Amino acid sequence: MQRIVIDVVSDMVCPWCYLGKARLDLAIAEVLDEVSIDVNWRPYRLNPDYPPEGVDQKAELEKKLGGAEKVEQAHDMLKQLGKEVGIDFNFDAIKVGPNTLDAHRLSLWAHAEGREFQDRVVTELFRANFEQGLNIGDHAVLADIGEKAGMSREVVTKLLASDADKDTVVAEIDAAQQMGVAGVPFFILDQKYAVSGAQSKEVLINALRDIARMKLEEHRAMN
């Protein structure tokens, strides 16, 4: 069985990233018997200039998208797409548009404990923001999410109160942008192939199968 490593560059306040994760999860489940897949979640910040306390989400979105009507149209489409993959978007519940630097730090620390920890943390960060309307820039909310995923609440709380790994997260985002990542989600497969945007489950399945086939052919050619 061929092994594929997927690095997903994303931000937890990006609804298309949440859709992309759900579709990727479905694609992985489909090819589980054919391909071994490891997923790493990499940081990106759509709103790096937001203050630590966050901003008024409704006002900022209307400013960014060009008014309340445009926001409503975008949300209606996303709600429909979300239903197809089991996401219950609750945009009205989101009052604070957070700075996600600390959320990405939590994801980084979870990855250090294991990919399964990181996957649980990332899932809960998306769910907290988009389905529960929680402020994922708030340290208490992040500590709750870390604890729920199996991490030590005490350790997470202490780390959040420090500047630990802020530079690491920012440097990783800079590296992604220098590599050409200008929007998220962005999937990097085996550090060779790229898939941009929240592609359908079928597109992702085909990409995984194609890469697995090419790797098998390369392996056979070498032997």
PDB file of C-alpha atoms in Angstrom:
ATOM      1  CA  MET A   1       0.000   0.000   0.000  1.00  0.00           C
ATOM      2  CA  GLN A   2       1.375   3.419  -1.000  1.00  0.00           C
ATOM      3  CA  ARG A   3       1.680   6.152   1.618  1.00  0.00           C
ATOM      4  CA  ILE A   4       0.774   9.780   0.861  1.00  0.00           C
ATOM      5  CA  VAL A   5       1.459  12.737   3.149  1.00  0.00           C
ATOM      6  CA  ILE A   6      -0.944  15.657   2.809  1.00  0.00           C
ATOM      7  CA  ASP A   7      -0.077  19.085   4.188  1.00  0.00           C
ATOM      8  CA  VAL A   8      -3.212  21.211   4.389  1.00  0.00           C
ATOM      9  CA  VAL A   9      -2.662  24.955   4.620  1.00  0.00           C
ATOM     10  CA  SER A  10      -5.783  26.456   6.174  1.00  0.00           C
ATOM     11  CA  ASP A  11      -7.316  28.881   8.662  1.00  0.00           C
ATOM     12  CA  MET A  12     -10.004  27.943  11.189  1.00  0.00           C
ATOM     13  CA  VAL A  13     -12.104  31.015  10.323  1.00  0.00           C
ATOM     14  CA  CYS A  14     -12.245  30.089   6.640  1.00  0.00           C
ATOM     15  CA  PRO A  15     -15.592  28.365   5.867  1.00  0.00           C
ATOM     16  CA  TRP A  16     -14.159  26.894   2.657  1.00  0.00           C
ATOM     17  CA  CYS A  17     -11.389  25.325   4.748  1.00  0.00           C
ATOM     18  CA  TYR A  18     -14.009  23.663   6.956  1.00  0.00           C
ATOM     19  CA  LEU A  19     -15.742  22.359   3.824  1.00  0.00           C
ATOM     20  CA  GLY A  20     -12.374  21.260   2.463  1.00  0.00           C
ATOM     21  CA  LYS A  21     -11.626  19.307   5.633  1.00  0.00           C
ATOM     22  CA  ALA A  22     -14.992  17.553   5.585  1.00  0.00           C
ATOM     23  CA  ARG A  23     -14.566  16.626   1.924  1.00  0.00           C
ATOM     24  CA  LEU A  24     -11.002  15.430   2.528  1.00  0.00           C
ATOM     25  CA  ASP A  25     -12.194  13.257   5.432  1.00  0.00           C
ATOM     26  CA  LEU A  26     -14.798  11.672   3.147  1.00  0.00           C
ATOM     27  CA  ALA A  27     -12.210  11.125   0.403  1.00  0.00           C
ATOM     28  CA  ILE A  28      -9.764   9.490   2.817  1.00  0.00           C
ATOM     29  CA  ALA A  29     -12.506   7.190   4.125  1.00  0.00           C
ATOM     30  CA  GLU A  30     -13.206   6.135   0.529  1.00  0.00           C
ATOM     31  CA  VAL A  31      -9.616   5.109  -0.264  1.00  0.00           C
ATOM     32  CA  LEU A  32      -8.651   3.793   3.167  1.00  0.00           C
ATOM     33  CA  ASP A  33      -8.156   0.250   1.872  1.00  0.00           C
ATOM     34  CA  GLU A  34      -6.028   1.420  -1.072  1.00  0.00           C
ATOM     35  CA  VAL A  35      -3.783   4.212   0.235  1.00  0.00           C
ATOM     36  CA  SER A  36      -2.167   5.041   3.581  1.00  0.00           C
ATOM     37  CA  ILE A  37      -2.593   8.763   4.274  1.00  0.00           C
ATOM     38  CA  ASP A  38      -1.042  11.086   6.869  1.00  0.00           C
ATOM     39  CA  VAL A  39      -2.434  14.608   7.222  1.00  0.00           C
ATOM     40  CA  ASN A  40      -0.613  17.605   8.675  1.00  0.00           C
ATOM     41  CA  TRP A  41      -2.490  20.856   9.291  1.00  0.00           C
ATOM     42  CA  ARG A  42      -0.451  23.946   8.425  1.00  0.00           C
ATOM     43  CA  PRO A  43      -1.239  27.538   9.455  1.00  0.00           C
ATOM     44  CA  TYR A  44      -2.519  30.467   7.458  1.00  0.00           C
ATOM     45  CA  ARG A  45      -4.142  33.684   8.672  1.00  0.00           C
ATOM     46  CA  LEU A  46      -6.782  35.366   6.572  1.00  0.00           C
ATOM     47  CA  ASN A  47      -6.931  38.279   9.004  1.00  0.00           C
ATOM     48  CA  PRO A  48      -3.480  38.752  10.544  1.00  0.00           C
ATOM     49  CA  ASP A  49      -4.243  42.381  11.402  1.00  0.00           C
ATOM     50  CA  TYR A  50      -7.155  41.587  13.704  1.00  0.00           C
ATOM     51  CA  PRO A  51      -6.380  42.570  17.320  1.00  0.00           C
ATOM     52  CA  PRO A  52      -6.031  39.822  19.982  1.00  0.00           C
ATOM     53  CA  GLU A  53      -9.530  40.546  21.283  1.00  0.00           C
ATOM     54  CA  GLY A  54     -11.010  40.134  17.794  1.00  0.00           C
ATOM     55  CA  VAL A  55     -13.421  42.324  15.840  1.00  0.00           C
ATOM     56  CA  ASP A  56     -17.160  42.677  15.210  1.00  0.00           C
ATOM     57  CA  GLN A  57     -17.669  39.776  12.794  1.00  0.00           C
ATOM     58  CA  LYS A  58     -20.855  41.073  11.141  1.00  0.00           C
ATOM     59  CA  ALA A  59     -19.458  44.568  10.507  1.00  0.00           C
ATOM     60  CA  GLU A  60     -16.145  43.268   9.147  1.00  0.00           C
ATOM     61  CA  LEU A  61     -17.793  40.768   6.804  1.00  0.00           C
ATOM     62  CA  GLU A  62     -20.177  43.362   5.407  1.00  0.00           C
ATOM     63  CA  LYS A  63     -17.227  45.673   4.807  1.00  0.00           C
ATOM     64  CA  LYS A  64     -15.208  42.897   3.144  1.00  0.00           C
ATOM     65  CA  LEU A  65     -17.983  41.437   0.965  1.00  0.00           C
ATOM     66  CA  GLY A  66     -19.807  44.658   0.096  1.00  0.00           C
ATOM     67  CA  GLY A  67     -22.890  44.772   2.280  1.00  0.00           C
ATOM     68  CA  ALA A  68     -25.369  42.646   4.219  1.00  0.00           C
ATOM     69  CA  GLU A  69     -27.046  41.231   1.106  1.00  0.00           C
ATOM     70  CA  LYS A  70     -23.768  39.864  -0.285  1.00  0.00           C
ATOM     71  CA  VAL A  71     -22.957  38.312   3.103  1.00  0.00           C
ATOM     72  CA  GLU A  72     -26.366  36.645   3.246  1.00  0.00           C
ATOM     73  CA  GLN A  73     -25.963  35.227  -0.264  1.00  0.00           C
ATOM     74  CA  ALA A  74     -22.542  33.803   0.571  1.00  0.00           C
ATOM     75  CA  HIS A  75     -23.808  32.292   3.813  1.00  0.00           C
ATOM     76  CA  ASP A  76     -26.852  30.708   2.157  1.00  0.00           C
ATOM     77  CA  MET A  77     -24.610  28.977  -0.389  1.00  0.00           C
ATOM     78  CA  LEU A  78     -22.174  27.795   2.286  1.00  0.00           C
ATOM     79  CA  LYS A  79     -25.007  26.464   4.464  1.00  0.00           C
ATOM     80  CA  GLN A  80     -26.265  24.365   1.556  1.00  0.00           C
ATOM     81  CA  LEU A  81     -22.796  23.024   0.756  1.00  0.00           C
ATOM     82  CA  GLY A  82     -22.213  22.348   4.444  1.00  0.00           C
ATOM     83  CA  LYS A  83     -25.355  20.224   4.748  1.00  0.00           C
ATOM     84  CA  GLU A  84     -24.032  17.952   2.004  1.00  0.00           C
ATOM     85  CA  VAL A  85     -21.005  17.004   4.138  1.00  0.00           C
ATOM     86  CA  GLY A  86     -22.496  17.139   7.644  1.00  0.00           C
ATOM     87  CA  ILE A  87     -21.558  20.719   8.611  1.00  0.00           C
ATOM     88  CA  ASP A  88     -24.226  22.814  10.313  1.00  0.00           C
ATOM     89  CA  PHE A  89     -22.989  26.343   9.653  1.00  0.00           C
ATOM     90  CA  ASN A  90     -24.463  28.808  12.173  1.00  0.00           C
ATOM     91  CA  PHE A  91     -23.150  32.132  10.934  1.00  0.00           C
ATOM     92  CA  ASP A  92     -25.579  34.175  13.047  1.00  0.00           C
ATOM     93  CA  ALA A  93     -23.947  32.792  16.195  1.00  0.00           C
ATOM     94  CA  ILE A  94     -20.512  34.191  15.291  1.00  0.00           C
ATOM     95  CA  LYS A  95     -20.198  37.546  17.048  1.00  0.00           C
ATOM     96  CA  VAL A  96     -16.396  37.860  17.210  1.00  0.00           C
ATOM     97  CA  GLY A  97     -14.031  37.625  14.272  1.00  0.00           C
ATOM     98  CA  PRO A  98     -10.919  36.277  16.058  1.00  0.00           C
ATOM     99  CA  ASN A  99      -7.217  36.593  15.472  1.00  0.00           C
ATOM    100  CA  THR A 100      -6.285  32.936  14.905  1.00  0.00           C
ATOM    101  CA  LEU A 101      -2.601  33.052  15.874  1.00  0.00           C
ATOM    102  CA  ASP A 102      -3.243  31.308  19.208  1.00  0.00           C
ATOM    103  CA  ALA A 103      -5.555  28.750  17.589  1.00  0.00           C
ATOM    104  CA  HIS A 104      -2.717  27.849  15.228  1.00  0.00           C
ATOM    105  CA  ARG A 105      -0.333  27.579  18.178  1.00  0.00           C
ATOM    106  CA  LEU A 106      -2.735  25.091  19.765  1.00  0.00           C
ATOM    107  CA  SER A 107      -2.833  23.103  16.515  1.00  0.00           C
ATOM    108  CA  LEU A 108       0.980  23.075  16.411  1.00  0.00           C
ATOM    109  CA  TRP A 109       1.229  21.751  19.976  1.00  0.00           C
ATOM    110  CA  ALA A 110      -1.393  19.110  19.226  1.00  0.00           C
ATOM    111  CA  HIS A 111       0.644  17.952  16.217  1.00  0.00           C
ATOM    112  CA  ALA A 112       3.649  17.490  18.508  1.00  0.00           C
ATOM    113  CA  GLU A 113       1.561  14.965  20.462  1.00  0.00           C
ATOM    114  CA  GLY A 114       0.433  13.150  17.321  1.00  0.00           C
ATOM    115  CA  ARG A 115      -1.504  13.644  14.100  1.00  0.00           C
ATOM    116  CA  GLU A 116      -4.671  12.263  15.663  1.00  0.00           C
ATOM    117  CA  PHE A 117      -4.482  14.923  18.391  1.00  0.00           C
ATOM    118  CA  GLN A 118      -4.051  17.650  15.796  1.00  0.00           C
ATOM    119  CA  ASP A 119      -6.935  16.371  13.700  1.00  0.00           C
ATOM    120  CA  ARG A 120      -9.237  16.399  16.737  1.00  0.00           C
ATOM    121  CA  VAL A 121      -8.131  19.909  17.706  1.00  0.00           C
ATOM    122  CA  VAL A 122      -8.565  21.279  14.180  1.00  0.00           C
ATOM    123  CA  THR A 123     -12.016  19.690  13.897  1.00  0.00           C
ATOM    124  CA  GLU A 124     -13.076  21.181  17.229  1.00  0.00           C
ATOM    125  CA  LEU A 125     -11.706  24.622  16.303  1.00  0.00           C
ATOM    126  CA  PHE A 126     -13.765  24.650  13.110  1.00  0.00           C
ATOM    127  CA  ARG A 127     -16.844  23.390  14.940  1.00  0.00           C
ATOM    128  CA  ALA A 128     -16.456  25.862  17.802  1.00  0.00           C
ATOM    129  CA  ASN A 129     -16.203  28.802  15.415  1.00  0.00           C
ATOM    130  CA  PHE A 130     -18.724  27.885  12.731  1.00  0.00           C
ATOM    131  CA  GLU A 131     -21.322  25.802  14.566  1.00  0.00           C
ATOM    132  CA  GLN A 132     -21.183  27.083  18.137  1.00  0.00           C
ATOM    133  CA  GLY A 133     -20.193  30.704  17.581  1.00  0.00           C
ATOM    134  CA  LEU A 134     -17.391  30.527  20.150  1.00  0.00           C
ATOM    135  CA  ASN A 135     -14.468  32.949  20.067  1.00  0.00           C
ATOM    136  CA  ILE A 136     -11.484  30.765  19.152  1.00  0.00           C
ATOM    137  CA  GLY A 137      -9.156  33.631  19.991  1.00  0.00           C
ATOM    138  CA  ASP A 138     -10.178  33.304  23.646  1.00  0.00           C
ATOM    139  CA  HIS A 139      -7.679  31.354  25.748  1.00  0.00           C
ATOM    140  CA  ALA A 140     -10.364  29.665  27.875  1.00  0.00           C
ATOM    141  CA  VAL A 141     -12.108  28.397  24.731  1.00  0.00           C
ATOM    142  CA  LEU A 142      -8.782  27.113  23.356  1.00  0.00           C
ATOM    143  CA  ALA A 143      -7.974  25.382  26.655  1.00  0.00           C
ATOM    144  CA  ASP A 144     -11.401  23.685  26.551  1.00  0.00           C
ATOM    145  CA  ILE A 145     -10.751  22.484  22.994  1.00  0.00           C
ATOM    146  CA  GLY A 146      -7.267  21.202  23.846  1.00  0.00           C
ATOM    147  CA  GLU A 147      -8.575  19.350  26.893  1.00  0.00           C
ATOM    148  CA  LYS A 148     -11.446  17.828  24.905  1.00  0.00           C
ATOM    149  CA  ALA A 149      -8.911  16.540  22.356  1.00  0.00           C
ATOM    150  CA  GLY A 150      -6.913  14.840  25.125  1.00  0.00           C
ATOM    151  CA  MET A 151      -4.250  17.460  25.793  1.00  0.00           C
ATOM    152  CA  SER A 152      -3.235  18.707  29.238  1.00  0.00           C
ATOM    153  CA  ARG A 153      -5.334  21.767  30.073  1.00  0.00           C
ATOM    154  CA  GLU A 154      -2.688  23.008  32.510  1.00  0.00           C
ATOM    155  CA  VAL A 155       0.094  22.816  29.915  1.00  0.00           C
ATOM    156  CA  VAL A 156      -2.052  24.439  27.204  1.00  0.00           C
ATOM    157  CA  THR A 157      -3.059  27.282  29.531  1.00  0.00           C
ATOM    158  CA  LYS A 158       0.552  27.986  30.499  1.00  0.00           C
ATOM    159  CA  LEU A 159       1.723  27.927  26.882  1.00  0.00           C
ATOM    160  CA  LEU A 160      -1.074  30.238  25.738  1.00  0.00           C
ATOM    161  CA  ALA A 161      -0.109  32.760  28.412  1.00  0.00           C
ATOM    162  CA  SER A 162       3.418  32.854  26.953  1.00  0.00           C
ATOM    163  CA  ASP A 163       4.770  33.808  23.535  1.00  0.00           C
ATOM    164  CA  ALA A 164       5.753  30.199  22.825  1.00  0.00           C
ATOM    165  CA  ASP A 165       5.844  29.351  19.107  1.00  0.00           C
ATOM    166  CA  LYS A 166       4.285  32.596  17.874  1.00  0.00           C
ATOM    167  CA  ASP A 167       7.339  33.147  15.695  1.00  0.00           C
ATOM    168  CA  THR A 168       7.179  29.538  14.481  1.00  0.00           C
ATOM    169  CA  VAL A 169       3.591  29.923  13.271  1.00  0.00           C
ATOM    170  CA  VAL A 170       4.266  33.266  11.575  1.00  0.00           C
ATOM    171  CA  ALA A 171       7.406  31.879   9.889  1.00  0.00           C
ATOM    172  CA  GLU A 172       5.476  28.876   8.578  1.00  0.00           C
ATOM    173  CA  ILE A 173       2.805  31.163   7.117  1.00  0.00           C
ATOM    174  CA  ASP A 174       5.504  33.323   5.499  1.00  0.00           C
ATOM    175  CA  ALA A 175       7.087  30.206   3.985  1.00  0.00           C
ATOM    176  CA  ALA A 176       3.729  29.096   2.540  1.00  0.00           C
ATOM    177  CA  GLN A 177       3.159  32.513   0.976  1.00  0.00           C
ATOM    178  CA  GLN A 178       6.667  32.547  -0.505  1.00  0.00           C
ATOM    179  CA  MET A 179       5.899  29.143  -1.981  1.00  0.00           C
ATOM    180  CA  GLY A 180       2.906  30.682  -3.747  1.00  0.00           C
ATOM    181  CA  VAL A 181       0.007  29.936  -1.407  1.00  0.00           C
ATOM    182  CA  ALA A 182      -2.287  32.953  -1.787  1.00  0.00           C
ATOM    183  CA  GLY A 183      -5.586  31.389  -0.717  1.00  0.00           C
ATOM    184  CA  VAL A 184      -6.850  28.548   1.418  1.00  0.00           C
ATOM    185  CA  PRO A 185      -7.520  25.687   1.694  1.00  0.00           C
ATOM    186  CA  PHE A 186      -4.394  24.565  -0.148  1.00  0.00           C
ATOM    187  CA  PHE A 187      -3.491  20.867  -0.236  1.00  0.00           C
ATOM    188  CA  ILE A 188       0.127  19.823  -0.798  1.00  0.00           C
ATOM    189  CA  LEU A 189       0.433  16.110  -1.567  1.00  0.00           C
ATOM    190  CA  ASP A 190       3.780  14.418  -0.987  1.00  0.00           C
ATOM    191  CA  GLN A 191       5.464  17.838  -1.262  1.00  0.00           C
ATOM    192  CA  LYS A 192       5.115  17.502  -5.050  1.00  0.00           C
ATOM    193  CA  TYR A 193       1.529  18.087  -6.080  1.00  0.00           C
ATOM    194  CA  ALA A 194      -0.912  20.852  -5.184  1.00  0.00           C
ATOM    195  CA  VAL A 195      -4.686  21.029  -5.057  1.00  0.00           C
ATOM    196  CA  SER A 196      -6.117  24.491  -4.444  1.00  0.00           C
ATOM    197  CA  GLY A 197      -9.541  25.251  -2.970  1.00  0.00           C
ATOM    198  CA  ALA A 198     -12.283  23.177  -1.370  1.00  0.00           C
ATOM    199  CA  GLN A 199     -12.448  20.626  -4.147  1.00  0.00           C
ATOM    200  CA  SER A 200     -15.141  17.965  -4.285  1.00  0.00           C
ATOM    201  CA  LYS A 201     -14.693  14.587  -2.659  1.00  0.00           C
ATOM    202  CA  GLU A 202     -14.416  13.033  -6.127  1.00  0.00           C
ATOM    203  CA  VAL A 203     -11.577  15.349  -7.204  1.00  0.00           C
ATOM    204  CA  LEU A 204      -9.661  14.520  -4.024  1.00  0.00           C
ATOM    205  CA  ILE A 205     -10.262  10.776  -4.403  1.00  0.00           C
ATOM    206  CA  ASN A 206      -8.994  10.864  -7.995  1.00  0.00           C
ATOM    207  CA  ALA A 207      -5.917  12.851  -6.970  1.00  0.00           C
ATOM    208  CA  LEU A 208      -5.072  10.382  -4.194  1.00  0.00           C
ATOM    209  CA  ARG A 209      -5.542   7.371  -6.464  1.00  0.00           C
ATOM    210  CA  ASP A 210      -3.511   8.958  -9.272  1.00  0.00           C
ATOM    211  CA  ILE A 211      -0.601   9.780  -6.964  1.00  0.00           C
ATOM    212  CA  ALA A 212      -0.692   6.309  -5.391  1.00  0.00           C
ATOM    213  CA  ARG A 213      -0.612   4.762  -8.875  1.00  0.00           C
ATOM    214  CA  MET A 214       2.337   6.941  -9.948  1.00  0.00           C
ATOM    215  CA  LYS A 215       4.249   6.054  -6.786  1.00  0.00           C
ATOM    216  CA  LEU A 216       3.655   2.357  -7.385  1.00  0.00           C
ATOM    217  CA  GLU A 217       4.858   2.679 -10.989  1.00  0.00           C
ATOM    218  CA  GLU A 218       7.969   4.562  -9.827  1.00  0.00           C
ATOM    219  CA  HIS A 219       8.657   1.863  -7.254  1.00  0.00           C
ATOM    220  CA  ARG A 220       8.310  -0.895  -9.855  1.00  0.00           C
ATOM    221  CA  ALA A 221      10.576   0.968 -12.285  1.00  0.00           C
ATOM    222  CA  MET A 222      13.280   1.198  -9.625  1.00  0.00           C
ATOM    223  CA  ASN A 223      13.148  -2.541  -9.052  1.00  0.00           C
TER     224      ASN A 223
END
